[in-house]
Short mmCIF file of C-alpha atoms in Angstrom, two decimals:
data_model
loop_
_atom_site.label_atom_id
_atom_site.label_comp_id
_atom_site.label_asym_id
_atom_site.label_seq_id
_atom_site.Cartn_x
_atom_site.Cartn_y
_atom_site.Cartn_z
CA MET B 82 371.14 37.44 119.09
CA THR B 83 371.69 41.07 118.05
CA PRO B 84 375.06 42.88 117.95
CA GLN B 85 375.57 45.71 120.47
CA LEU B 86 376.36 49.32 119.57
CA ASP B 87 378.50 51.43 121.93
CA LYS B 88 380.03 54.89 121.44
CA ALA B 89 382.56 57.21 123.08
CA PHE B 90 384.28 60.55 122.52
CA SER B 91 388.09 60.64 122.53
CA PRO B 92 389.30 62.89 124.00
CA ALA B 93 386.25 63.40 126.15
CA THR B 94 387.27 67.01 126.88
CA ILE B 95 388.30 69.49 124.22
CA ALA B 96 388.74 73.23 124.01
CA GLN B 97 386.59 75.40 121.83
CA GLY B 98 387.19 74.70 118.18
CA GLN B 99 389.30 71.62 118.84
CA THR B 100 388.31 68.15 117.62
CA SER B 101 387.32 64.83 119.19
CA THR B 102 386.71 61.46 117.58
CA LEU B 103 383.28 59.92 118.14
CA THR B 104 383.78 56.15 117.80
CA PHE B 105 380.93 53.72 117.33
CA THR B 106 381.82 50.11 118.22
CA ILE B 107 379.63 47.25 116.94
CA THR B 108 380.25 44.07 118.96
CA ASN B 109 379.24 40.80 117.30
CA THR B 110 377.39 38.07 119.09
CA ASP B 111 379.21 35.11 120.54
CA ASP B 112 378.55 32.98 117.48
CA LEU B 113 380.64 35.43 115.41
CA ARG B 114 378.37 34.88 112.44
CA ALA B 115 378.17 37.50 109.77
CA LYS B 116 375.54 40.14 110.32
CA ASN B 117 374.32 42.03 107.30
CA GLY B 118 372.04 44.98 106.75
CA MET B 119 372.95 46.91 109.87
CA SER B 120 372.32 50.68 109.89
CA PHE B 121 371.83 53.65 112.17
CA THR B 122 371.40 57.37 112.12
CA ASP B 123 372.86 59.39 114.99
CA ASP B 124 371.78 62.99 115.42
CA LEU B 125 374.70 64.79 117.03
CA PRO B 126 373.98 67.02 120.06
CA ALA B 127 373.15 70.60 119.12
CA GLY B 128 376.39 72.56 118.78
CA VAL B 129 378.44 69.51 117.74
CA THR B 130 379.23 69.09 114.05
CA ALA B 131 381.22 66.68 111.89
CA THR B 132 384.48 67.79 110.30
CA GLY B 133 384.21 65.43 107.33
CA VAL B 134 386.95 63.07 108.51
CA ASN B 135 385.36 59.60 108.74
CA SER B 136 386.44 55.94 108.66
CA THR B 137 385.12 52.39 109.33
CA THR B 138 386.40 48.83 109.75
CA CYS B 139 383.01 47.26 109.06
CA SER B 140 382.35 45.24 105.87
CA ASP B 141 380.70 46.77 102.83
CA ALA B 142 380.02 49.87 104.91
CA THR B 143 379.41 53.51 104.15
CA VAL B 144 379.64 56.42 106.58
CA THR B 145 377.95 59.67 105.71
CA ALA B 146 378.98 62.72 107.79
CA ALA B 147 380.17 65.61 105.67
CA ALA B 148 381.95 68.66 107.12
CA GLY B 149 379.42 70.64 109.09
CA ALA B 150 376.92 67.78 109.23
CA THR B 151 374.84 67.41 112.36
CA SER B 152 374.20 63.68 111.98
CA VAL B 153 376.02 60.45 111.20
CA VAL B 154 374.50 57.83 108.85
CA PHE B 155 375.91 54.28 108.72
CA ASP B 156 375.10 51.26 106.54
CA GLY B 157 377.17 48.08 106.58
CA ASP B 158 377.86 44.54 107.72
CA ILE B 159 380.00 42.69 110.19
CA GLY B 160 381.87 39.84 108.60
CA LEU B 161 381.94 36.19 109.57
CA GLY B 162 384.31 35.56 112.44
CA ALA B 163 384.71 39.27 113.23
CA ALA B 164 384.30 40.04 116.91
CA SER B 165 383.65 43.73 116.26
CA CYS B 166 384.03 46.63 113.87
CA THR B 167 384.12 50.38 114.32
CA VAL B 168 382.86 53.58 112.78
CA SER B 169 384.85 56.75 113.52
CA VAL B 170 383.67 60.34 112.93
CA GLU B 171 385.68 63.44 113.81
CA VAL B 172 383.55 66.18 115.44
CA THR B 173 384.06 69.66 116.85
CA ALA B 174 382.26 72.32 118.90
CA ASP B 175 382.86 76.04 119.26
CA VAL B 176 380.69 76.77 122.25
CA VAL B 177 381.73 75.98 125.82
CA GLY B 178 379.46 73.35 127.40
CA SER B 179 378.68 69.67 128.01
CA TYR B 180 377.28 67.64 125.08
CA THR B 181 375.65 64.24 125.67
CA ASN B 182 374.86 61.79 122.89
CA THR B 183 372.59 58.92 123.95
CA GLY B 184 370.81 55.93 122.49
CA CYS B 185 368.51 55.81 125.52
CA ALA B 186 369.64 52.29 126.47
CA GLY B 187 371.05 51.20 129.77
CA PRO B 188 374.26 49.19 130.16
CA ASP B 189 372.30 45.97 129.69
CA GLY B 190 370.52 47.30 126.61
CA THR B 191 367.26 48.00 128.41
CA PRO B 192 365.59 51.15 127.01
CA ILE B 193 365.63 54.18 129.29
CA PRO B 194 362.06 55.46 129.71
CA GLY B 195 361.46 59.08 128.75
CA CYS B 196 364.89 59.39 127.21
CA ALA B 197 365.27 61.59 124.10
CA SER B 198 367.33 59.34 121.89
CA ASN B 199 369.84 60.72 119.42
CA PHE B 200 369.11 57.68 117.22
CA PRO B 201 365.97 58.25 115.17
CA SER B 202 366.81 55.11 113.22
CA ILE B 203 368.73 51.97 114.20
CA VAL B 204 368.46 48.56 112.43
CA GLY B 205 370.05 45.25 113.34
CA ILE B 206 371.91 46.63 116.34
CA ASN B 207 370.97 47.24 119.94
CA PRO B 208 371.03 51.00 120.80
CA PRO B 209 373.97 52.37 122.79
CA GLY B 210 374.18 54.12 126.09
CA SER B 211 375.35 57.71 126.57
CA ALA B 212 378.57 59.49 125.66
CA THR B 213 379.42 63.01 126.81
CA LEU B 214 381.75 65.57 125.22
CA GLN B 215 382.99 68.40 127.46
CA VAL B 216 384.00 71.60 125.67
CA ILE B 217 386.07 73.99 127.79
CA PRO B 218 387.08 77.62 127.12
CA LEU B 219 390.02 78.22 124.81
CA VAL B 220 392.30 81.16 125.39
CA ASP B 221 395.47 82.33 123.70
CA LEU B 222 397.46 84.11 126.38
CA ALA B 223 400.86 85.69 125.87
CA VAL B 224 403.22 87.80 127.97
CA THR B 225 406.17 89.98 126.98
CA LYS B 226 408.66 91.87 129.13
CA THR B 227 411.11 94.68 128.35
CA ALA B 228 413.61 96.71 130.39
CA THR B 229 414.61 100.37 130.03
CA PRO B 230 417.44 101.34 129.96
CA ASN B 231 419.20 98.32 128.62
CA PRO B 232 421.94 97.99 129.83
CA TYR B 233 420.92 99.20 133.27
CA VAL B 234 423.02 101.57 135.38
CA PRO B 235 423.59 100.67 139.05
CA GLY B 236 422.29 103.49 141.22
CA ALA B 237 420.01 104.79 138.46
CA PRO B 238 416.28 104.27 137.65
CA LEU B 239 415.16 101.10 135.84
CA THR B 240 411.72 100.35 134.38
CA TYR B 241 410.27 96.99 133.41
CA THR B 242 407.15 96.82 131.21
CA VAL B 243 405.10 93.59 131.30
CA THR B 244 402.33 93.22 128.70
CA VAL B 245 399.68 90.47 128.88
CA THR B 246 397.37 89.74 125.93
CA ASN B 247 394.58 87.27 125.16
CA SER B 248 393.71 86.42 121.57
CA GLY B 249 390.73 84.32 122.71
CA PRO B 250 388.35 83.08 121.59
CA SER B 251 387.31 82.89 125.27
CA ASP B 252 387.87 85.34 128.07
CA ALA B 253 390.62 84.38 130.52
CA VAL B 254 388.81 84.75 133.84
CA GLY B 255 391.06 84.04 136.80
CA ALA B 256 394.45 83.89 135.08
CA THR B 257 397.49 84.54 137.27
CA VAL B 258 400.43 86.89 136.61
CA THR B 259 403.60 86.37 138.66
CA ASP B 260 406.93 88.20 138.50
CA THR B 261 409.72 87.79 141.04
CA LEU B 262 411.81 90.93 140.73
CA PRO B 263 415.64 90.78 140.78
CA ALA B 264 416.12 93.90 142.95
CA PRO B 265 414.39 95.24 146.06
CA GLY B 266 412.51 98.49 146.45
CA PHE B 267 410.54 98.45 143.19
CA THR B 268 406.86 99.40 142.87
CA TRP B 269 404.38 98.68 140.09
CA THR B 270 401.11 99.79 138.56
CA CYS B 271 398.74 97.99 136.19
CA ALA B 272 396.48 99.38 133.47
CA ALA B 273 393.74 97.14 131.98
CA SER B 274 391.85 97.52 128.73
CA THR B 275 388.06 97.87 128.90
CA GLY B 276 386.43 94.90 130.63
CA SER B 277 389.71 93.33 131.75
CA THR B 278 390.86 93.63 135.37
CA CYS B 279 394.07 93.61 137.44
CA ALA B 280 395.31 95.07 140.72
CA ALA B 281 395.89 98.79 140.28
CA SER B 282 399.27 98.91 142.04
CA GLY B 283 401.64 97.17 144.40
CA SER B 284 405.22 96.94 145.59
CA GLY B 285 407.80 94.20 145.26
CA ASP B 286 407.07 90.93 143.49
CA ILE B 287 403.88 90.59 141.46
CA SER B 288 401.31 87.84 142.15
CA ASP B 289 398.04 89.00 140.65
CA THR B 290 394.80 87.19 139.70
CA VAL B 291 393.42 88.83 136.57
CA THR B 292 390.73 88.76 133.93
CA VAL B 293 391.80 89.29 130.34
CA LEU B 294 388.94 89.48 127.90
CA ALA B 295 389.36 88.06 124.41
CA GLY B 296 391.30 90.79 122.61
CA GLY B 297 392.12 92.47 125.92
CA THR B 298 395.43 93.71 127.32
CA LEU B 299 397.03 94.29 130.72
CA THR B 300 400.14 96.46 131.11
CA TYR B 301 402.30 96.39 134.25
CA THR B 302 404.86 99.17 134.73
CA ILE B 303 407.51 98.24 137.31
CA SER B 304 409.89 101.01 138.35
CA GLY B 305 412.57 101.72 140.91
CA THR B 306 416.25 102.48 141.40
CA VAL B 307 418.82 99.73 141.06
CA PRO B 308 421.06 99.58 144.15
CA SER B 309 424.37 101.29 143.41
CA SER B 310 426.33 98.17 144.37
CA THR B 311 424.53 95.89 141.88
CA ALA B 312 426.81 94.04 139.47
CA GLY B 313 426.31 91.56 136.64
CA ASP B 314 423.23 90.74 134.58
CA LEU B 315 419.71 91.20 135.92
CA THR B 316 417.59 88.20 134.86
CA ASN B 317 413.85 88.54 135.30
CA THR B 318 410.95 86.30 134.22
CA ALA B 319 407.24 87.12 134.08
CA VAL B 320 404.90 84.08 134.07
CA LEU B 321 401.25 83.94 133.00
CA THR B 322 399.10 80.96 134.10
CA PRO B 323 395.76 80.27 132.36
CA PRO B 324 392.66 79.86 134.55
CA GLU B 325 391.78 76.41 135.89
CA GLY B 326 389.71 74.42 133.40
CA VAL B 327 390.74 76.56 130.46
CA ALA B 328 392.77 75.35 127.50
CA ASP B 329 395.69 77.29 126.06
CA PRO B 330 397.56 75.08 123.58
CA GLY B 331 400.16 77.78 122.84
CA CYS B 332 400.89 78.63 126.45
CA THR B 333 404.32 77.05 126.05
CA PRO B 334 406.27 79.19 125.36
CA SER B 335 403.95 82.20 125.08
CA CYS B 336 403.03 82.30 128.78
CA GLN B 337 406.57 83.11 129.93
CA SER B 338 408.89 85.99 129.13
CA THR B 339 412.46 86.41 130.36
CA THR B 340 414.61 89.50 129.97
CA VAL B 341 418.34 89.56 130.69
CA THR B 342 419.63 93.08 131.25
CA PRO B 343 423.40 93.59 131.40
CA GLY B 344 424.83 96.20 133.74
CA LEU B 345 426.81 99.28 132.78
CA PRO B 346 428.24 100.84 135.98
CA THR B 347 428.56 104.60 135.60
CA VAL B 348 430.76 106.53 138.02
CA ASP B 349 431.87 110.11 138.49
CA LEU B 350 435.39 109.90 139.90
CA ALA B 351 437.47 112.96 140.74
CA ILE B 352 440.89 113.35 142.33
CA THR B 353 442.60 116.32 143.99
CA LYS B 354 446.09 116.70 145.41
CA THR B 355 447.59 119.33 147.72
CA ALA B 356 451.05 119.88 149.27
CA THR B 357 452.10 121.43 152.58
CA PRO B 358 454.21 123.53 152.96
CA ASN B 359 454.47 125.15 149.56
CA PRO B 360 457.27 125.97 148.90
CA TYR B 361 458.93 123.00 150.59
CA VAL B 362 461.92 123.36 152.95
CA PRO B 363 464.87 120.96 152.51
CA GLY B 364 465.47 119.01 155.70
CA ALA B 365 461.95 119.72 157.00
CA PRO B 366 458.66 117.69 157.07
CA PHE B 367 456.48 117.71 153.98
CA THR B 368 452.95 116.30 153.30
CA TYR B 369 450.88 115.45 150.22
CA THR B 370 447.12 114.91 150.58
CA VAL B 371 445.33 112.97 147.79
CA THR B 372 441.50 112.84 147.86
CA ILE B 373 439.37 110.69 145.51
CA THR B 374 435.57 111.08 145.42
CA ASN B 375 432.77 109.29 143.54
CA GLY B 376 429.68 111.22 142.49
CA GLY B 377 428.00 108.02 141.23
CA PRO B 378 425.39 106.99 140.40
CA SER B 379 427.18 103.60 140.65
CA ASP B 380 429.71 102.41 143.19
CA ALA B 381 433.27 102.34 141.83
CA VAL B 382 434.27 98.76 142.62
CA GLY B 383 437.84 98.02 141.56
CA ALA B 384 439.08 101.49 140.65
CA THR B 385 442.87 101.98 140.69
CA VAL B 386 444.80 104.84 142.34
CA THR B 387 448.41 105.46 141.26
CA ASP B 388 450.89 108.08 142.41
CA ALA B 389 454.59 107.94 141.47
CA LEU B 390 456.36 110.20 143.97
CA PRO B 391 459.16 112.56 142.93
CA GLU B 392 462.57 110.84 143.19
CA PRO B 393 463.77 112.77 146.27
CA LEU B 394 460.62 111.65 148.13
CA ALA B 395 460.84 107.94 147.30
CA GLY B 396 461.13 107.03 150.97
CA PHE B 397 457.93 108.77 152.01
CA GLU B 398 455.22 106.74 153.79
CA TRP B 399 451.46 106.94 153.23
CA THR B 400 448.20 106.00 154.92
CA CYS B 401 444.67 105.79 153.52
CA ALA B 402 441.30 106.46 155.18
CA ALA B 403 438.14 105.24 153.40
CA GLY B 404 434.56 106.49 153.74
CA ILE B 405 431.60 104.33 154.77
CA GLY B 406 431.48 101.12 152.73
CA SER B 407 434.56 102.11 150.75
CA THR B 408 437.91 100.33 150.90
CA CYS B 409 441.61 101.05 150.29
CA THR B 410 444.96 99.74 151.53
CA ALA B 411 445.57 101.10 155.03
CA SER B 412 449.22 102.10 154.55
CA GLY B 413 452.30 101.75 152.40
CA LEU B 414 455.77 103.02 151.51
CA GLY B 415 456.83 104.92 148.40
CA ASP B 416 454.74 105.03 145.24
CA ILE B 417 450.98 104.30 145.46
CA ASN B 418 449.34 101.61 143.27
CA ASP B 419 446.14 100.68 145.06
CA ARG B 420 442.89 98.94 144.04
CA VAL B 421 439.97 100.61 145.79
CA THR B 422 436.19 100.61 146.17
CA ILE B 423 434.49 103.99 146.49
CA ARG B 424 430.78 104.01 147.27
CA VAL B 425 428.55 106.71 145.84
CA GLY B 426 429.02 109.97 147.74
CA GLU B 427 432.05 108.65 149.63
CA SER B 428 435.82 109.16 149.32
CA VAL B 429 439.24 107.74 150.06
CA VAL B 430 442.00 110.04 151.35
CA TYR B 431 445.73 109.31 151.13
CA THR B 432 448.15 111.18 153.38
CA ILE B 433 451.78 110.99 152.17
CA THR B 434 454.38 112.20 154.66
CA GLY B 435 458.15 112.39 155.13
CA THR B 436 461.12 114.72 155.42
CA VAL B 437 462.53 116.38 152.32
CA PRO B 438 466.22 115.43 152.03
CA ALA B 439 468.65 118.25 152.75
CA GLY B 440 470.12 119.67 149.59
CA THR B 441 466.94 119.11 147.54
CA ALA B 442 466.52 121.90 145.04
CA GLY B 443 464.14 122.87 142.29
CA ASP B 444 460.41 122.30 141.86
CA LEU B 445 458.78 119.00 142.90
CA THR B 446 456.17 117.95 140.31
CA ASN B 447 453.81 115.10 141.23
CA THR B 448 450.69 113.62 139.56
CA ALA B 449 448.09 111.33 141.14
CA THR B 450 445.68 109.37 138.90
CA VAL B 451 442.49 107.35 139.46
CA THR B 452 441.39 104.82 136.80
CA PRO B 453 437.69 103.75 136.68
CA PRO B 454 436.88 100.04 137.12
CA SER B 455 436.99 97.84 134.03
CA GLY B 456 433.66 98.00 132.21
CA ALA B 457 432.52 101.16 134.00
CA ALA B 458 431.70 104.41 132.26
CA ASP B 459 432.96 107.77 133.56
CA PRO B 460 432.09 110.53 131.09
CA GLY B 461 433.91 113.20 133.10
CA CYS B 462 437.08 111.22 133.77
CA THR B 463 439.01 113.61 131.55
CA PRO B 464 440.21 115.79 133.21
CA ASN B 465 438.82 114.86 136.63
CA CYS B 466 440.75 111.59 137.01
CA SER B 467 444.20 113.23 137.23
CA ALA B 468 445.64 115.86 139.56
CA THR B 469 449.09 117.46 139.37
CA VAL B 470 450.70 119.66 141.99
CA VAL B 471 453.94 121.59 141.48
CA VAL B 472 455.73 122.57 144.70
CA ALA B 473 458.33 125.32 144.46
CA GLY B 474 461.80 124.84 145.89
CA PRO B 475 463.32 126.89 148.71
CA VAL B 476 463.47 130.66 148.10
CA GLN B 477 467.10 131.97 147.66
CA PRO B 478 467.85 135.54 148.97
CA THR B 479 468.46 138.14 146.26
CA PRO B 480 472.15 139.38 146.47
CA VAL B 481 472.56 143.10 147.33
CA PRO B 482 475.36 144.88 145.33
CA PRO B 483 478.04 146.78 147.50
CA THR B 484 477.61 150.53 147.92
CA PRO B 485 480.50 152.36 146.13
CA GLU B 486 482.67 154.84 148.17
CA PRO B 487 482.17 158.49 147.27
CA PRO B 488 485.08 160.03 145.27
CA THR B 489 487.66 162.23 147.04
CA PRO B 490 487.03 165.93 146.17
CA LYS B 491 489.83 167.70 144.31
CA PRO B 492 491.11 171.02 145.76
CA PRO B 493 490.44 174.10 143.68
CA LYS B 494 493.26 175.57 141.56
CA PRO B 495 494.89 178.68 143.13
CA GLY B 496 494.19 182.02 141.47
CA PRO B 497 496.41 185.17 141.27
CA HIS B 498 497.51 186.71 144.54
CA LYS B 499 495.36 189.51 145.70
CA PRO B 500 496.23 191.76 148.64
CA MET B 501 493.81 191.64 151.49
CA PRO B 502 491.70 194.72 151.48
CA PRO B 503 491.72 196.78 154.57
CA LEU B 504 489.00 196.01 157.02
CA PRO B 505 486.37 198.64 156.89
CA VAL B 506 486.01 200.67 160.02
CA THR B 507 482.93 202.46 160.91
CA GLY B 508 483.03 205.84 162.14
CA SER B 509 482.83 204.45 165.61
CA GLY B 510 485.89 202.22 165.02
CA VAL B 511 483.90 198.86 165.11
CA VAL B 512 484.61 196.20 162.41
CA THR B 513 481.37 194.84 160.84
CA ILE B 514 480.52 191.15 160.87
CA ALA B 515 480.50 191.12 157.08
CA SER B 516 484.02 192.48 156.93
CA ILE B 517 485.27 189.88 159.40
CA GLY B 518 483.66 187.02 157.38
CA LEU B 519 485.24 188.21 154.14
CA ALA B 520 488.64 188.42 155.82
CA ALA B 521 488.30 184.87 157.18
CA VAL B 522 487.47 183.49 153.71
CA THR B 523 490.37 185.28 152.16
CA LEU B 524 492.70 183.93 154.84
CA GLY B 525 491.49 180.36 154.21
CA VAL B 526 492.16 180.62 150.50
CA LEU B 527 495.66 181.90 151.15
CA LEU B 528 496.41 179.05 153.54
CA VAL B 529 495.29 176.41 151.03
CA ALA B 530 497.33 178.02 148.32
CA GLY B 531 500.33 178.03 150.58
CA LEU B 532 499.97 174.31 151.33
CA VAL B 533 499.76 173.48 147.63
CA LEU B 534 502.90 175.44 146.83
CA THR B 535 504.77 173.82 149.69
CA ARG B 536 503.90 170.24 148.35
CA ARG B 537 505.05 171.14 144.83
CA SER B 538 508.29 172.58 146.09
CA ARG B 539 509.03 169.34 147.96
CA ARG B 540 508.40 167.21 144.84
CA HIS B 541 510.61 169.44 142.70
CA PRO B 542 513.68 170.60 144.75
#
């Protein structure tokens, strides 16, 4: 009876450049007697070489298969009572393909006619059957993802860049790139290096079957505008799946890339305040109007509006009207301290009304303030986030000074007595108008002088 030789590759499938162990098993006959002088030479299939790592459990045995060798040479024995012994040789292959090593014997040891045996020499052992090594492509895929800007701004543009590489040694034909985007409305384009392929463009999530040559690159550019109401971190993962039947030992973790982009809401809040009437009228109605707007690009979620009314107006009431999608407290009494949401391009308007108490005097100074939400940026908040209005008090009439009475004229002092000249008479005996006027004046002077003398004589008897 002759011992039987069998062989097998483990693992039977390897990637390019990886290793498999070719194990020869010598099975003793049923009598378990020692068998000496066994030997064989196995020519490895073309493209398969030894790595120089060899071992055996047979007695007095030698195994010759140096690194790079294309054959295995064995000499040895199987000891008394041993059921079997083994010879192990580590092999490798760099070229994709199927490699069969055969001894041209069937399962029952019957020679296979016309078979090209890999065993040019075999002594003391029945030849083995066939063993096949499958070598599959090896790729080294990797994906990276970045976001710009980081942090993102709600309501502003955001760009993701996804880069896919393959370090080989084989081409990745039929790999898959997937990316479920965290926000709607984004579009993407893809640029491939020479020989590699990908879909030129698309919108929304990415699910693309690609070819990445060894040393090749794909670059996806994903762009869009983040909805203005977005809050919190944006977490996004791009995944790269190697082609079916291709090995990629480093795919975990290289085939997945996650980017977490925090948000930085940026708002453009502004507040204005007006008063009607100005100046106010004590005892009459009076109205403040406070308007807050948001120029964006982000929604102002959780902004605060405060307005401490002047003391005389503490009992005034207010109402608030909010634009589309915006919110504020509908109404209130006295000072305002309200948490609001103001969408981009919208506003909230407070109307503060009441009657100014009678007797109120002086200017009424009032300031309304809006504070951006916590964590939000507002580069123009100073001075736009505060508005002050000064309302003048009632106008007092300017007093008019009394008109003084004119002084009483003093009478002229009397002069020396002069006799009245005779009235001139014309040759015709008619008195001229000039002569009559002069006589009347002279008579008036004499009368005044007489009155003065009479008063003095009464005072001094």
